[in-house]
Short mmCIF file of C-alpha atoms in Angstrom, two decimals:
data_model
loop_
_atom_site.label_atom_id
_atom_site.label_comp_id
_atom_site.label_asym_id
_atom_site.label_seq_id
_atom_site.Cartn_x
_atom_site.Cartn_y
_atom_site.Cartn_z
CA UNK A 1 1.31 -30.66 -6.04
CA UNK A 2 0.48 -27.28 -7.00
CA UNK A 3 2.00 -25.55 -10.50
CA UNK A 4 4.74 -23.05 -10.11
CA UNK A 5 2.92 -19.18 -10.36
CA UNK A 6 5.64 -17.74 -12.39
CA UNK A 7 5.83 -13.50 -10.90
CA UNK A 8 7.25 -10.64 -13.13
CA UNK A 9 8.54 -7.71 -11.40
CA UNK A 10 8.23 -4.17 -12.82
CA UNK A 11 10.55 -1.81 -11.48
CA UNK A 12 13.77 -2.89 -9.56
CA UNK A 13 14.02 -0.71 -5.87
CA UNK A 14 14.43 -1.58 -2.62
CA UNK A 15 10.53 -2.61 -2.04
CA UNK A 16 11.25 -4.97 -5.12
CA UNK A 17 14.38 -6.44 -4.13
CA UNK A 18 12.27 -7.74 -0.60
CA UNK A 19 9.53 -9.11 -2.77
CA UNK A 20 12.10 -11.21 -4.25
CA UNK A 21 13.27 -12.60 -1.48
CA UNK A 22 9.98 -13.02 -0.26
CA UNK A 23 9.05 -14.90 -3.21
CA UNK A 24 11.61 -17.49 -2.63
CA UNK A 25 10.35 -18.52 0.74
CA UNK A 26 6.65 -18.57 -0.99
CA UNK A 27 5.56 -22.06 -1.88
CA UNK A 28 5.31 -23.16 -5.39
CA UNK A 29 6.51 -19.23 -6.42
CA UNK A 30 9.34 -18.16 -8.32
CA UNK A 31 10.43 -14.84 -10.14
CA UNK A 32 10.41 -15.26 -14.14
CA UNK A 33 10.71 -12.68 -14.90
CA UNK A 34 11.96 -8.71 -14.34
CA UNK A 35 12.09 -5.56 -16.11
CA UNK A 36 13.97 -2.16 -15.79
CA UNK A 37 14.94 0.81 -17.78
CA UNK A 38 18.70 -0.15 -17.73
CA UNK A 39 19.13 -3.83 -19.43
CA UNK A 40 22.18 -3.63 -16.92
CA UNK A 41 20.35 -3.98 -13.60
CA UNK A 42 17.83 -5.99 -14.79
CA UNK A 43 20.08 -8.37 -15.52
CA UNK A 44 21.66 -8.12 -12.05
CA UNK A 45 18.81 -8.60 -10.20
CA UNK A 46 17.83 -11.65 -12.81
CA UNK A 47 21.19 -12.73 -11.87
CA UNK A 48 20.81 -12.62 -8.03
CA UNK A 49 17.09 -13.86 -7.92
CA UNK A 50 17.01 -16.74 -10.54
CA UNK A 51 15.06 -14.93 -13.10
CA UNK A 52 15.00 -16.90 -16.35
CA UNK A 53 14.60 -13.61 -18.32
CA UNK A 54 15.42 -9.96 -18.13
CA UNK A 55 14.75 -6.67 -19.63
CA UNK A 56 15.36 -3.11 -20.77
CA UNK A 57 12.01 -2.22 -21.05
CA UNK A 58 9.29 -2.15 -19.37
CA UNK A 59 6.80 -3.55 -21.97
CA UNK A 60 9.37 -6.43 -23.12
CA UNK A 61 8.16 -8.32 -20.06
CA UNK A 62 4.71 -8.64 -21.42
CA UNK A 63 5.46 -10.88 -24.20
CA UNK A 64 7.38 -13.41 -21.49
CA UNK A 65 5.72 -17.06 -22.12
CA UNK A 66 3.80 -18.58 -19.09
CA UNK A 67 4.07 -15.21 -17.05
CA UNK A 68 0.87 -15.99 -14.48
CA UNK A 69 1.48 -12.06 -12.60
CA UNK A 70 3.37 -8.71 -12.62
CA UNK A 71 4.20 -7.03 -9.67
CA UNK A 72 4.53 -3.28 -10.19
CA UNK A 73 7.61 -1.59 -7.60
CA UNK A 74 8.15 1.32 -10.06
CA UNK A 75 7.70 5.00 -8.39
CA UNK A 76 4.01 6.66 -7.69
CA UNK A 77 3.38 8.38 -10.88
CA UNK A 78 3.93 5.58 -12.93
CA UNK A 79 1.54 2.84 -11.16
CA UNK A 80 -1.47 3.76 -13.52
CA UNK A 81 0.00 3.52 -16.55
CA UNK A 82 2.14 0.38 -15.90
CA UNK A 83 -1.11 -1.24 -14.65
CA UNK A 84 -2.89 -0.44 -17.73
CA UNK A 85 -0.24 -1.77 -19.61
CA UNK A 86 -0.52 -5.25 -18.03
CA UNK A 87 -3.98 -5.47 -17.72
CA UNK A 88 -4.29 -4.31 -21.37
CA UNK A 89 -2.61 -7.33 -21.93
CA UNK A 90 -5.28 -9.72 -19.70
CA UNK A 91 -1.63 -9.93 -17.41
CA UNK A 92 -3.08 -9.89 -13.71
CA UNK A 93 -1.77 -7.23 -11.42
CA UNK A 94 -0.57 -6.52 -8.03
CA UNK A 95 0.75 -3.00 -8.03
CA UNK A 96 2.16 -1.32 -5.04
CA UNK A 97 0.70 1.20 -3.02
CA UNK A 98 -0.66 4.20 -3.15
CA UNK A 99 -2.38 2.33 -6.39
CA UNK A 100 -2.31 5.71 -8.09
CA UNK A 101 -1.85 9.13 -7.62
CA UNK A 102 -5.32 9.97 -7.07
CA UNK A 103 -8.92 8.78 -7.60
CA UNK A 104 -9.28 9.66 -11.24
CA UNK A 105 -6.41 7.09 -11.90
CA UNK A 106 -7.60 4.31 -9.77
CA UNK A 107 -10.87 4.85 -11.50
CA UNK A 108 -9.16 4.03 -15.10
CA UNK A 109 -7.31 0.99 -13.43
CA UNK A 110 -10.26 -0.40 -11.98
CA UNK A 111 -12.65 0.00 -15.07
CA UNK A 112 -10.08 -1.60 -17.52
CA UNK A 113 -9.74 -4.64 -14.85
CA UNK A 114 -13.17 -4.99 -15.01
CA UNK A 115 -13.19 -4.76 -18.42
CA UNK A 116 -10.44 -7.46 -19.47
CA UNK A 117 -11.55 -9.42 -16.57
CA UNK A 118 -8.42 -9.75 -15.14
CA UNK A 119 -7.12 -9.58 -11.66
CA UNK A 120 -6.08 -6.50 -9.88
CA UNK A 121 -4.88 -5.85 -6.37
CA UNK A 122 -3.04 -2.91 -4.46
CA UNK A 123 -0.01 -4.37 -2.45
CA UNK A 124 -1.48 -3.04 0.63
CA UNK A 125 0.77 -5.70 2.05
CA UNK A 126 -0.37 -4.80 5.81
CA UNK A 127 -3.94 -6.03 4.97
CA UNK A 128 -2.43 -9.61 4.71
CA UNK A 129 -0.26 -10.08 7.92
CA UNK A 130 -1.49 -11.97 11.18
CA UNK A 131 -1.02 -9.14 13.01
CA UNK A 132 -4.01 -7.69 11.06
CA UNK A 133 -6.07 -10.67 11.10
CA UNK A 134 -5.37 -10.75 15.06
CA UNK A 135 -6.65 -7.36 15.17
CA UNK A 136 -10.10 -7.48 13.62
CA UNK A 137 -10.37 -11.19 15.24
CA UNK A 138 -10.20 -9.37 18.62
CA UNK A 139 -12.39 -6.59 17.55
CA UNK A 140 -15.16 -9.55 16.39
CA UNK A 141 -14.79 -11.48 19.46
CA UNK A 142 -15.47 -7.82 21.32
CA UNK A 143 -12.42 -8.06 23.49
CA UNK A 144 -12.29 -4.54 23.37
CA UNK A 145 -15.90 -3.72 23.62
CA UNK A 146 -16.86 -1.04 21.08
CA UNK A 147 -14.47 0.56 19.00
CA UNK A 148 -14.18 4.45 19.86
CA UNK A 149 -10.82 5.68 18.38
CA UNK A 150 -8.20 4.62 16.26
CA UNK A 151 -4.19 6.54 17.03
CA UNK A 152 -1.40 5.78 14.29
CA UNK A 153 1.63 7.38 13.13
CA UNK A 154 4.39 6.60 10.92
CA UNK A 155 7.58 8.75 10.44
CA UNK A 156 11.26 8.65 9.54
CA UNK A 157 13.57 11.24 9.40
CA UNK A 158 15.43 10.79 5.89
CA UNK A 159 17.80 12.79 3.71
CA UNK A 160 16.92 15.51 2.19
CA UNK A 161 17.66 15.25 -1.64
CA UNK A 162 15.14 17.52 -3.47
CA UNK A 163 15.46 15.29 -6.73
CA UNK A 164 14.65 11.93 -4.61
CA UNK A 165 11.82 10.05 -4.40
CA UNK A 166 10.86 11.47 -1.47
CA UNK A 167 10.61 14.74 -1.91
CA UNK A 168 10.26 15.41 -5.45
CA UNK A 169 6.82 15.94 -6.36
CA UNK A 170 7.38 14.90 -9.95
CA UNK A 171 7.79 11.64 -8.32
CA UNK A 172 4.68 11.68 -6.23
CA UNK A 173 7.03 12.33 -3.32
CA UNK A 174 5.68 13.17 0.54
CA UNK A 175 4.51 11.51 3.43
CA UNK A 176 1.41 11.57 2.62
CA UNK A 177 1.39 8.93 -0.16
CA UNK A 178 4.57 7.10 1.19
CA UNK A 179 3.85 6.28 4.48
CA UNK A 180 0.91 8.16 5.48
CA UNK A 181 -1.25 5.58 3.45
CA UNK A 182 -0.77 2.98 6.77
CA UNK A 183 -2.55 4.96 9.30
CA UNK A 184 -5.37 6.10 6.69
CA UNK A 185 -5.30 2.69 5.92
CA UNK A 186 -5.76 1.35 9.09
CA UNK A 187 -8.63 3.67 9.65
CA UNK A 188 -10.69 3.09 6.99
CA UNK A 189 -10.52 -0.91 7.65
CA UNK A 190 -11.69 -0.22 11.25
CA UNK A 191 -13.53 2.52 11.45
CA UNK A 192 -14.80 2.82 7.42
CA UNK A 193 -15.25 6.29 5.24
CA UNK A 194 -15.52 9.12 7.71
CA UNK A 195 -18.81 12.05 8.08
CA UNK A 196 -15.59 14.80 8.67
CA UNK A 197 -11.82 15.26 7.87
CA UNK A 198 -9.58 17.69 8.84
CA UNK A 199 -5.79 17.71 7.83
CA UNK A 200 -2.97 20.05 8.07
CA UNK A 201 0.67 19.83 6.31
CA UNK A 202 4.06 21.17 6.19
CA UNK A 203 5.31 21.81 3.15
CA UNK A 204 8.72 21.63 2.47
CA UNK A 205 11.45 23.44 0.37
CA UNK A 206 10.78 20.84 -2.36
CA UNK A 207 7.39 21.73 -2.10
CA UNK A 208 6.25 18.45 -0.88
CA UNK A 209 4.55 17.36 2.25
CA UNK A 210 7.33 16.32 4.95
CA UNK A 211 4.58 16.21 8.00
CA UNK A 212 0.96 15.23 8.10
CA UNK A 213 -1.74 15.61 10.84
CA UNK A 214 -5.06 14.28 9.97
CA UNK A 215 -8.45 13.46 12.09
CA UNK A 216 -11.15 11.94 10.90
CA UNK A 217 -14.50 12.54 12.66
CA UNK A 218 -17.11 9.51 12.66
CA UNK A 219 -20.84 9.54 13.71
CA UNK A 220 -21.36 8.18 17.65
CA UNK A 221 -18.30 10.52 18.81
CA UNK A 222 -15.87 7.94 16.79
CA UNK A 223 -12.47 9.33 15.71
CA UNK A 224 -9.24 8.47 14.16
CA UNK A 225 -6.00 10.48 14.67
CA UNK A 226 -3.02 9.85 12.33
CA UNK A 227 0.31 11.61 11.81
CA UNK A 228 2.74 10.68 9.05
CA UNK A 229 6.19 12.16 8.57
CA UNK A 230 9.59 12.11 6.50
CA UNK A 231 11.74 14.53 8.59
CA UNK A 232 11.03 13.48 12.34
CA UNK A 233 11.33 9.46 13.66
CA UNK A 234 8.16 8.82 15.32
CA UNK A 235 7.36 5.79 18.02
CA UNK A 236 5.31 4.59 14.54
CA UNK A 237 2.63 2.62 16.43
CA UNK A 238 -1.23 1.75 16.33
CA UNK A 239 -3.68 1.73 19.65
CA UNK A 240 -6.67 1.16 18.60
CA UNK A 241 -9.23 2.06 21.76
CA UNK A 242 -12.25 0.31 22.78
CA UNK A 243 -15.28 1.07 25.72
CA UNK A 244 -13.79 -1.99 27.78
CA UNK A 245 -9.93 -1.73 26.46
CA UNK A 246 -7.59 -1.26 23.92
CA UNK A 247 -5.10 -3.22 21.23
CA UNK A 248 -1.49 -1.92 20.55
CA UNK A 249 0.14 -2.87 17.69
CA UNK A 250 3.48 -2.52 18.19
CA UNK A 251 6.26 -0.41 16.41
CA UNK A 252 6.44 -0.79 13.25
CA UNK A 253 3.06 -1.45 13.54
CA UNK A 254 2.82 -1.35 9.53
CA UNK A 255 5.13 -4.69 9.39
CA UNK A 256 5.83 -8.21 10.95
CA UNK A 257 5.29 -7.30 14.38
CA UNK A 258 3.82 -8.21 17.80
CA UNK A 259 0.53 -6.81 19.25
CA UNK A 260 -0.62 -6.19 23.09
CA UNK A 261 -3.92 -6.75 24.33
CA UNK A 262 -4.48 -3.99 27.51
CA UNK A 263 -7.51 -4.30 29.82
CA UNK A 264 -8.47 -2.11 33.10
CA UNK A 265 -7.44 -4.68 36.28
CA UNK A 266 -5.68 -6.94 34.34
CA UNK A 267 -2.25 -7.82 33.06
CA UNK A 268 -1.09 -6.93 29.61
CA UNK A 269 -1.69 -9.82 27.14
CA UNK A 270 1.09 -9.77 24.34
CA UNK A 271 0.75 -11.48 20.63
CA UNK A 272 3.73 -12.72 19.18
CA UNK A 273 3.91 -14.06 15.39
CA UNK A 274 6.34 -16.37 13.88
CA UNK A 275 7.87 -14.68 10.59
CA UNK A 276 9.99 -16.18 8.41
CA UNK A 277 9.81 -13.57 5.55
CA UNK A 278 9.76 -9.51 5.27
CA UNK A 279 5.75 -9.81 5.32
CA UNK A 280 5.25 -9.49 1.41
CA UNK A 281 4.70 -13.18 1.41
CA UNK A 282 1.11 -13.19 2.71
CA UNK A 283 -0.04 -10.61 -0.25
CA UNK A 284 1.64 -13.11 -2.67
CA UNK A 285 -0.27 -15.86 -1.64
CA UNK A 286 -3.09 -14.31 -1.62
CA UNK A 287 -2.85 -12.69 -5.32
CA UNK A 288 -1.83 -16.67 -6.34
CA UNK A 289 -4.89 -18.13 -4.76
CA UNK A 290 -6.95 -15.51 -6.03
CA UNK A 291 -5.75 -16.42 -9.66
CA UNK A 292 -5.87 -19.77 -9.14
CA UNK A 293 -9.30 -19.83 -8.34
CA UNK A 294 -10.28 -17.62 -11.19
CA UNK A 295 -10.86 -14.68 -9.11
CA UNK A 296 -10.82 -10.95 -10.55
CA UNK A 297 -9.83 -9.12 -7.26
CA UNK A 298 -9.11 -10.03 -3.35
CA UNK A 299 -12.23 -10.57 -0.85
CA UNK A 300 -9.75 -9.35 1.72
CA UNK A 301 -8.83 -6.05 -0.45
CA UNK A 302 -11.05 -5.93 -2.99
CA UNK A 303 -10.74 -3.21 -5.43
CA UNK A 304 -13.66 -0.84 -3.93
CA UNK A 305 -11.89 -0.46 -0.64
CA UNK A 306 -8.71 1.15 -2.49
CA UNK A 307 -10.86 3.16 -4.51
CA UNK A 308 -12.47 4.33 -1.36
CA UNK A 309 -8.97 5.03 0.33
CA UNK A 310 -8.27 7.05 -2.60
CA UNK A 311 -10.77 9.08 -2.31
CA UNK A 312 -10.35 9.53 0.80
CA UNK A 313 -6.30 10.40 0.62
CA UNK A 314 -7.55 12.74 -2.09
CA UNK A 315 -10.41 14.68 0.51
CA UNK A 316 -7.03 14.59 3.03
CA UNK A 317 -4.82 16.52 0.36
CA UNK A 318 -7.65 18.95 -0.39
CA UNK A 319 -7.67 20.07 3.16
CA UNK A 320 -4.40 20.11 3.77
CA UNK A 321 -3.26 21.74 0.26
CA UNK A 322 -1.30 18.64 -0.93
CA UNK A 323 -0.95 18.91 -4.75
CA UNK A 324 0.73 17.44 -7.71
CA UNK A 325 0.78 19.43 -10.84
CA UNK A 326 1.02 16.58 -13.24
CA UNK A 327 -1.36 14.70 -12.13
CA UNK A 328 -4.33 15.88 -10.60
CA UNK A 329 -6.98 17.09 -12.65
CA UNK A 330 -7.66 21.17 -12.99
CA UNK A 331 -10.83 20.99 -15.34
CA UNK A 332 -12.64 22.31 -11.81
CA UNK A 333 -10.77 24.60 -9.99
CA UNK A 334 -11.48 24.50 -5.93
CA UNK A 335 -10.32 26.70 -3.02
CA UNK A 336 -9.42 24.93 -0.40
CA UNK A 337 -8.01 26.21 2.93
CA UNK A 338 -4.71 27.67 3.16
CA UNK A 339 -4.88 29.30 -0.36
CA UNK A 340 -4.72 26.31 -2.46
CA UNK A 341 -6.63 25.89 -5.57
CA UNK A 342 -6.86 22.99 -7.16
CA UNK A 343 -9.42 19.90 -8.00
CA UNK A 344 -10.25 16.36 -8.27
CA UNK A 345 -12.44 15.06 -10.41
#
């Protein structure tokens, strides 16, 4: 029988309190350990998860004894510098996504990784379920034919509170980063870095992004056309079309779902998976067998593919004037269309 892999949580939200649970229905997993900035709530959700210890601090949690991971669930801006404070530790890391707020920071993340040689993975959680395997199983087998275009949205309409996560940039808030990530995601796996990107936003009275249209323009005529919002529901599905037929994931595509195989002349073929979790369960098993064999990132999501998608979620911002003051980098100053100026280094 397998050891116990004893998880730390950093950060105490919604998207933590489903990891939890998710981690109870993992084999051989359990929570150890979490950590807040009020000793109250960490205690509370120590209390409802069975989490032998809890703290007021964030870098309390590093000195817990046979801690084998830390999951990081605390806002945007803070993912690089909680994952440098684990990793500076030789503590391996899954942080949530985005992994940063730009490029510059998943650089740093990366490098130190390296560095301690210590494990590191974004909690692109998406990557990991069957859906996605069914996907690019399809795509291999060329049921489809050749890939031509790639269609994805995601949007909610939420409540506006300007001092939210949402839509306070201080907090990295915006579609972009929140939920946009999926369909740039999604495009990258399939279709890999695009030759062109164009991208237009609306920015809101919080001055962050609260609609997204991007295409991104490959060689051979391919193309991938993604929309991500946080004031407008949207049917939040994938079709991803190929020369002899197409694959629809299914709304929300992003999540434990069902896919539908559609060919000319022939009757819809549907895909249905048995879940017994919120879908975090598959990236947990994955970070645990990745430790447990002594590996130092995912061959599934290794750390060169999110660097790549941060790149290219920083080109998308560029074009379509996305910026956050406190965190990208002005040491090169760049117009960009729309009036914009600002840089990433």
């Amino acid at each position: 029988m397998k050891q116990t892999f004893n998880w730390g949580i950093i950060g105490i939200g919604k998207i933590a309190n489903k990891f939890a649970q998710d981690l109870r229905v993992t084999p051989n997993a359990r929570l150890l350990a979490v950590a807040s900035r009020s000793l109250d709530r960490a205690q509370q959700f120590a209390q409802q998860y069975d989490a032998e210890f809890s703290y007021g601090s964030y870098k309390e949690i590093l000195n817990t004894p046979n801690l084998h991971a830390i999951y990081i669930a605390t806002p945007h801006v803070s993912h690089c510098e909680n994952t440098l404070m684990c990793l500076e530790h030789q503590i391996p890391v899954l942080c949530e996504k985005p992994f940063a707020m730009n490029a510059n920071e998943v650089g740093r993340m990366i490098s130190l990784a390296r560095f301690q040689q210590t494990f590191l993975m974004e909690a692109l959680w998406t990557r990991f379920l069957p859906t996605t395997h069914k996907v690019l199983e399809l795509i291999e087998e060329g049921a489809i034919g050749e890939l031509i275009s790639v269609k994805a949205d995601f949007g909610f309409k939420a409540t506006f509170d300007p001092e939210s996560r949402l839509f306070n940039p201080g907090l990295g808030g915006g579609s972009l980063l929140d939920v946009g990530i999926y369909p740039v995601f999604l495009a990258l796996l399939l279709l890999g870095k695009p030759e062109g990107i164009k991208a237009v936003a609306s920015i809101g009275p919080s001055r962050v992004d609260e609609n997204c249209g991007i295409i991104l323009q490959y060689t051979n005529n391919k193309m991938a056309m993604l929309h991500s919002s946080i004031i407008a529901q949207t049917p939040t599905e994938a079709l991803i079309c190929g020369s002899l037929g197409n694959i629809r994931i299914n709304s929300r595509w992003h999540e434990p779902t069902s896919l539908t195989l559609l060919k000319e002349g022939e009757e819809p073929r549907d895909f249905f998976f048995d879940y017994n979790s919120n879908g975090y369960r598959y990236e947990i098993e994955e970070v645990m067998r990745c430790v447990r064999d002594g590996q130092q990132e995912s061959d599934q999501l290794p750390l060169d593919f999110s660097m790549d998608l941060m790149n290219l979620l920083d080109q998308i911002r560029m074009k379509a004037g996305i910026y956050y003051p406190h965190h990208d980098a002005l040491s090169k100053t760049i117009r960009v269309e729309g009036g914009t100026r600002f840089s990433m280094n």
